Amino acid sequence: MLPEQVEALTLASYEALANVVTHAYPDGGGAFDLHARAATGRIEVTVTDHGRWRQPSPDPLSLHGRGLPLIRTLTDDAEIKRGPEGTVVQLGWLLSQASLT
């Protein structure tokens, strides 16, 4: 991976984990799963919580609600799946050709 891809992966993964702590379990601790996988030409990170989804605040002055846009900016693709069993955040990066040589 190129240095800027490592930085993007680190920040986006951190933000997904911070969202678990802040949003999925507002009343206290809870479990989460973190998986990272290197596939041919691609890195994938998945963060899964078993808490509840909270809608982002509609207040533009809120200190919250910027995490998902940040994640989408830092990844080549991001998918958020929410349901009664929790939330799954899948992050993906295509490895640049320069980092494959």
Tab-separated table of N, CA and C in Angstrom:
chain	number	residue	atom	x	y	z
A	1	MET	N	0.849	-1.185	0.000
A	1	MET	CA	0.000	0.000	0.000
A	1	MET	C	0.887	1.237	0.000
A	2	LEU	N	0.397	2.251	-0.650
A	2	LEU	CA	1.072	3.538	-0.617
A	2	LEU	C	0.849	4.198	0.740
A	3	PRO	N	1.753	5.069	1.170
A	3	PRO	CA	1.595	5.722	2.477
A	3	PRO	C	0.250	6.427	2.657
A	4	GLU	N	-0.234	7.077	1.623
A	4	GLU	CA	-1.527	7.763	1.755
A	4	GLU	C	-2.687	6.776	1.891
A	5	GLN	N	-2.551	5.589	1.305
A	5	GLN	CA	-3.572	4.559	1.489
A	5	GLN	C	-3.540	4.005	2.916
A	6	VAL	N	-2.348	3.859	3.470
A	6	VAL	CA	-2.227	3.397	4.857
A	6	VAL	C	-2.880	4.412	5.793
A	7	GLU	N	-2.633	5.689	5.559
A	7	GLU	CA	-3.246	6.738	6.380
A	7	GLU	C	-4.767	6.711	6.258
A	8	ALA	N	-5.281	6.555	5.046
A	8	ALA	CA	-6.727	6.506	4.834
A	8	ALA	C	-7.333	5.283	5.515
A	9	LEU	N	-6.687	4.122	5.383
A	9	LEU	CA	-7.171	2.909	6.021
A	9	LEU	C	-7.186	3.074	7.536
A	10	THR	N	-6.138	3.642	8.093
A	10	THR	CA	-6.045	3.829	9.542
A	10	THR	C	-7.145	4.749	10.047
A	11	LEU	N	-7.320	5.897	9.404
A	11	LEU	CA	-8.311	6.872	9.861
A	11	LEU	C	-9.740	6.363	9.669
A	12	ALA	N	-10.029	5.768	8.520
A	12	ALA	CA	-11.391	5.265	8.274
A	12	ALA	C	-11.733	4.122	9.232
A	13	SER	N	-10.781	3.235	9.482
A	13	SER	CA	-11.024	2.124	10.419
A	13	SER	C	-11.221	2.659	11.834
A	14	TYR	N	-10.390	3.616	12.224
A	14	TYR	CA	-10.551	4.234	13.544
A	14	TYR	C	-11.933	4.871	13.675
A	15	GLU	N	-12.363	5.574	12.658
A	15	GLU	CA	-13.671	6.240	12.706
A	15	GLU	C	-14.798	5.221	12.828
A	16	ALA	N	-14.699	4.111	12.103
A	16	ALA	CA	-15.726	3.066	12.215
A	16	ALA	C	-15.747	2.491	13.630
A	17	LEU	N	-14.586	2.289	14.225
A	17	LEU	CA	-14.526	1.785	15.600
A	17	LEU	C	-15.040	2.815	16.596
A	18	ALA	N	-14.707	4.075	16.397
A	18	ALA	CA	-15.198	5.141	17.279
A	18	ALA	C	-16.717	5.236	17.204
A	19	ASN	N	-17.280	5.012	16.026
A	19	ASN	CA	-18.736	5.035	15.885
A	19	ASN	C	-19.392	3.929	16.705
A	20	VAL	N	-18.741	2.781	16.794
A	20	VAL	CA	-19.284	1.693	17.626
A	20	VAL	C	-19.386	2.176	19.074
A	21	VAL	N	-18.305	2.726	19.581
A	21	VAL	CA	-18.269	3.158	20.980
A	21	VAL	C	-19.273	4.275	21.236
A	22	THR	N	-19.336	5.235	20.324
A	22	THR	CA	-20.170	6.421	20.518
A	22	THR	C	-21.648	6.161	20.265
A	23	HIS	N	-21.953	5.386	19.238
A	23	HIS	CA	-23.336	5.285	18.782
A	23	HIS	C	-24.023	3.946	19.065
A	24	ALA	N	-23.314	2.843	18.928
A	24	ALA	CA	-23.976	1.544	19.061
A	24	ALA	C	-24.295	1.197	20.512
A	25	TYR	N	-23.478	1.693	21.423
A	25	TYR	CA	-23.643	1.354	22.834
A	25	TYR	C	-23.642	2.616	23.705
A	26	PRO	N	-24.598	3.508	23.504
A	26	PRO	CA	-24.587	4.768	24.258
A	26	PRO	C	-24.799	4.581	25.762
A	27	ASP	N	-25.328	3.438	26.166
A	27	ASP	CA	-25.590	3.197	27.588
A	27	ASP	C	-24.469	2.425	28.280
A	28	GLY	N	-23.414	2.150	27.574
A	28	GLY	CA	-22.314	1.407	28.176
A	28	GLY	C	-21.622	0.525	27.161
A	29	GLY	N	-20.760	-0.373	27.628
A	29	GLY	CA	-19.942	-1.204	26.766
A	29	GLY	C	-20.719	-2.242	25.994
A	30	GLY	N	-20.074	-2.766	24.991
A	30	GLY	CA	-20.650	-3.807	24.161
A	30	GLY	C	-19.562	-4.408	23.291
A	31	ALA	N	-19.875	-5.480	22.624
A	31	ALA	CA	-18.903	-6.203	21.809
A	31	ALA	C	-18.911	-5.707	20.368
A	32	PHE	N	-17.765	-5.853	19.719
A	32	PHE	CA	-17.665	-5.592	18.287
A	32	PHE	C	-16.671	-6.572	17.690
A	33	ASP	N	-16.746	-6.729	16.384
A	33	ASP	CA	-15.817	-7.579	15.645
A	33	ASP	C	-15.078	-6.717	14.637
A	34	LEU	N	-13.789	-6.979	14.486
A	34	LEU	CA	-12.960	-6.286	13.507
A	34	LEU	C	-12.250	-7.344	12.680
A	35	HIS	N	-12.441	-7.285	11.367
A	35	HIS	CA	-11.779	-8.209	10.455
A	35	HIS	C	-11.100	-7.413	9.355
A	36	ALA	N	-9.883	-7.799	9.034
A	36	ALA	CA	-9.161	-7.195	7.912
A	36	ALA	C	-8.724	-8.324	6.996
A	37	ARG	N	-8.763	-8.040	5.695
A	37	ARG	CA	-8.453	-9.081	4.725
A	37	ARG	C	-7.747	-8.461	3.537
A	38	ALA	N	-6.692	-9.098	3.110
A	38	ALA	CA	-6.007	-8.698	1.885
A	38	ALA	C	-6.391	-9.697	0.803
A	39	ALA	N	-6.993	-9.194	-0.251
A	39	ALA	CA	-7.339	-10.021	-1.404
A	39	ALA	C	-6.491	-9.521	-2.570
A	40	THR	N	-6.565	-10.175	-3.676
A	40	THR	CA	-5.784	-9.764	-4.834
A	40	THR	C	-6.123	-8.332	-5.222
A	41	GLY	N	-5.159	-7.439	-5.030
A	41	GLY	CA	-5.336	-6.048	-5.435
A	41	GLY	C	-6.284	-5.249	-4.565
A	42	ARG	N	-6.607	-5.751	-3.371
A	42	ARG	CA	-7.630	-5.097	-2.562
A	42	ARG	C	-7.408	-5.368	-1.073
A	43	ILE	N	-7.735	-4.377	-0.257
A	43	ILE	CA	-7.750	-4.516	1.204
A	43	ILE	C	-9.178	-4.262	1.660
A	44	GLU	N	-9.678	-5.099	2.553
A	44	GLU	CA	-11.031	-4.931	3.090
A	44	GLU	C	-10.974	-4.955	4.615
A	45	VAL	N	-11.704	-4.047	5.235
A	45	VAL	CA	-11.843	-4.000	6.688
A	45	VAL	C	-13.338	-4.020	6.989
A	46	THR	N	-13.738	-4.865	7.920
A	46	THR	CA	-15.140	-4.944	8.332
A	46	THR	C	-15.226	-4.752	9.841
A	47	VAL	N	-16.077	-3.816	10.254
A	47	VAL	CA	-16.345	-3.562	11.662
A	47	VAL	C	-17.823	-3.875	11.896
A	48	THR	N	-18.086	-4.766	12.843
A	48	THR	CA	-19.454	-5.185	13.145
A	48	THR	C	-19.743	-4.932	14.616
A	49	ASP	N	-20.867	-4.278	14.894
A	49	ASP	CA	-21.300	-4.152	16.279
A	49	ASP	C	-22.611	-4.908	16.445
A	50	HIS	N	-23.002	-5.087	17.672
A	50	HIS	CA	-24.231	-5.822	17.978
A	50	HIS	C	-25.163	-4.923	18.781
A	51	GLY	N	-25.012	-3.620	18.549
A	51	GLY	CA	-25.816	-2.624	19.252
A	51	GLY	C	-26.958	-2.138	18.397
A	52	ARG	N	-27.289	-0.881	18.560
A	52	ARG	CA	-28.421	-0.323	17.814
A	52	ARG	C	-27.952	0.858	16.975
A	53	TRP	N	-28.660	1.073	15.883
A	53	TRP	CA	-28.375	2.174	14.963
A	53	TRP	C	-28.974	3.450	15.512
A	54	ARG	N	-28.238	4.524	15.427
A	54	ARG	CA	-28.764	5.849	15.771
A	54	ARG	C	-28.656	6.729	14.549
A	55	GLN	N	-29.764	7.342	14.173
A	55	GLN	CA	-29.769	8.243	13.032
A	55	GLN	C	-28.845	9.425	13.312
A	56	PRO	N	-28.089	9.890	12.301
A	56	PRO	CA	-27.260	11.081	12.483
A	56	PRO	C	-28.133	12.287	12.832
A	57	SER	N	-27.575	13.179	13.617
A	57	SER	CA	-28.299	14.380	14.020
A	57	SER	C	-28.551	15.276	12.810
A	58	PRO	N	-29.774	15.808	12.671
A	58	PRO	CA	-30.043	16.733	11.565
A	58	PRO	C	-29.475	18.136	11.840
A	59	ASP	N	-29.011	18.376	13.064
A	59	ASP	CA	-28.475	19.680	13.449
A	59	ASP	C	-27.114	19.896	12.783
A	60	PRO	N	-26.992	20.885	11.879
A	60	PRO	CA	-25.713	21.105	11.191
A	60	PRO	C	-24.602	21.568	12.129
A	61	LEU	N	-24.948	22.032	13.331
A	61	LEU	CA	-23.943	22.474	14.292
A	61	LEU	C	-23.530	21.375	15.269
A	62	SER	N	-24.140	20.192	15.132
A	62	SER	CA	-23.809	19.069	15.996
A	62	SER	C	-22.363	18.644	15.767
A	63	LEU	N	-21.738	18.185	16.823
A	63	LEU	CA	-20.368	17.672	16.696
A	63	LEU	C	-20.352	16.255	16.139
A	64	HIS	N	-21.518	15.656	15.968
A	64	HIS	CA	-21.621	14.303	15.420
A	64	HIS	C	-22.162	14.373	13.993
A	65	GLY	N	-22.096	13.240	13.302
A	65	GLY	CA	-22.669	13.167	11.964
A	65	GLY	C	-21.681	13.368	10.837
A	66	ARG	N	-20.406	13.461	11.159
A	66	ARG	CA	-19.397	13.650	10.114
A	66	ARG	C	-18.606	12.382	9.822
A	67	GLY	N	-18.786	11.361	10.660
A	67	GLY	CA	-17.994	10.142	10.535
A	67	GLY	C	-18.247	9.359	9.260
A	68	LEU	N	-19.511	9.135	8.923
A	68	LEU	CA	-19.799	8.359	7.713
A	68	LEU	C	-19.366	9.089	6.443
A	69	PRO	N	-19.592	10.409	6.322
A	69	PRO	CA	-19.049	11.094	5.141
A	69	PRO	C	-17.516	11.010	5.076
A	70	LEU	N	-16.862	11.087	6.234
A	70	LEU	CA	-15.400	10.961	6.267
A	70	LEU	C	-14.979	9.580	5.794
A	71	ILE	N	-15.647	8.548	6.302
A	71	ILE	CA	-15.338	7.182	5.885
A	71	ILE	C	-15.513	7.025	4.381
A	72	ARG	N	-16.590	7.549	3.844
A	72	ARG	CA	-16.843	7.413	2.392
A	72	ARG	C	-15.798	8.160	1.565
A	73	THR	N	-15.276	9.257	2.098
A	73	THR	CA	-14.244	10.017	1.391
A	73	THR	C	-12.909	9.275	1.406
A	74	LEU	N	-12.610	8.580	2.489
A	74	LEU	CA	-11.310	7.935	2.663
A	74	LEU	C	-11.210	6.555	2.012
A	75	THR	N	-12.326	5.971	1.622
A	75	THR	CA	-12.314	4.612	1.068
A	75	THR	C	-12.621	4.643	-0.425
A	76	ASP	N	-12.249	3.582	-1.094
A	76	ASP	CA	-12.669	3.423	-2.487
A	76	ASP	C	-14.123	2.975	-2.537
A	77	ASP	N	-14.534	2.214	-1.540
A	77	ASP	CA	-15.947	1.868	-1.398
A	77	ASP	C	-16.236	1.568	0.060
A	78	ALA	N	-17.425	1.941	0.479
A	78	ALA	CA	-17.864	1.690	1.852
A	78	ALA	C	-19.343	1.345	1.814
A	79	GLU	N	-19.704	0.363	2.608
A	79	GLU	CA	-21.109	-0.045	2.687
A	79	GLU	C	-21.481	-0.186	4.152
A	80	ILE	N	-22.593	0.399	4.523
A	80	ILE	CA	-23.095	0.320	5.890
A	80	ILE	C	-24.408	-0.440	5.853
A	81	LYS	N	-24.462	-1.556	6.572
A	81	LYS	CA	-25.679	-2.374	6.658
A	81	LYS	C	-26.137	-2.346	8.105
A	82	ARG	N	-27.355	-1.888	8.320
A	82	ARG	CA	-27.874	-1.853	9.682
A	82	ARG	C	-29.113	-2.727	9.782
A	83	GLY	N	-29.277	-3.319	10.953
A	83	GLY	CA	-30.419	-4.183	11.172
A	83	GLY	C	-30.619	-4.423	12.657
A	84	PRO	N	-31.569	-5.252	12.995
A	84	PRO	CA	-31.882	-5.490	14.406
A	84	PRO	C	-30.746	-6.173	15.165
A	85	GLU	N	-29.849	-6.825	14.466
A	85	GLU	CA	-28.729	-7.522	15.107
A	85	GLU	C	-27.493	-6.634	15.245
A	86	GLY	N	-27.545	-5.407	14.720
A	86	GLY	CA	-26.397	-4.508	14.800
A	86	GLY	C	-26.086	-3.880	13.457
A	87	THR	N	-24.890	-3.336	13.364
A	87	THR	CA	-24.451	-2.630	12.166
A	87	THR	C	-23.145	-3.233	11.667
A	88	VAL	N	-23.044	-3.382	10.343
A	88	VAL	CA	-21.832	-3.870	9.706
A	88	VAL	C	-21.331	-2.765	8.779
A	89	VAL	N	-20.079	-2.359	8.982
A	89	VAL	CA	-19.449	-1.349	8.140
A	89	VAL	C	-18.334	-2.047	7.370
A	90	GLN	N	-18.472	-2.074	6.045
A	90	GLN	CA	-17.477	-2.710	5.190
A	90	GLN	C	-16.717	-1.619	4.437
A	91	LEU	N	-15.400	-1.629	4.598
A	91	LEU	CA	-14.533	-0.632	3.972
A	91	LEU	C	-13.640	-1.336	2.961
A	92	GLY	N	-13.386	-0.693	1.825
A	92	GLY	CA	-12.542	-1.312	0.815
A	92	GLY	C	-11.636	-0.322	0.124
A	93	TRP	N	-10.431	-0.794	-0.195
A	93	TRP	CA	-9.452	-0.002	-0.926
A	93	TRP	C	-8.858	-0.859	-2.027
A	94	LEU	N	-8.750	-0.293	-3.212
A	94	LEU	CA	-8.025	-0.942	-4.295
A	94	LEU	C	-6.564	-0.574	-4.139
A	95	LEU	N	-5.701	-1.551	-4.192
A	95	LEU	CA	-4.267	-1.268	-4.087
A	95	LEU	C	-3.780	-0.648	-5.380
A	96	SER	N	-3.004	0.386	-5.258
A	96	SER	CA	-2.484	1.019	-6.468
A	96	SER	C	-1.449	0.087	-7.109
A	97	GLN	N	-1.267	0.223	-8.391
A	97	GLN	CA	-0.297	-0.618	-9.102
A	97	GLN	C	1.102	-0.396	-8.557
A	98	ALA	N	1.419	0.823	-8.125
A	98	ALA	CA	2.744	1.114	-7.588
A	98	ALA	C	3.013	0.309	-6.320
A	99	SER	N	1.984	0.057	-5.509
A	99	SER	CA	2.191	-0.685	-4.271
A	99	SER	C	2.254	-2.180	-4.483
A	100	LEU	N	1.903	-2.658	-5.669
A	100	LEU	CA	1.908	-4.089	-5.955
A	100	LEU	C	3.257	-4.565	-6.476
A	101	THR	N	4.112	-3.656	-6.826
A	101	THR	CA	5.417	-4.070	-7.395
A	101	THR	C	6.494	-4.127	-6.361
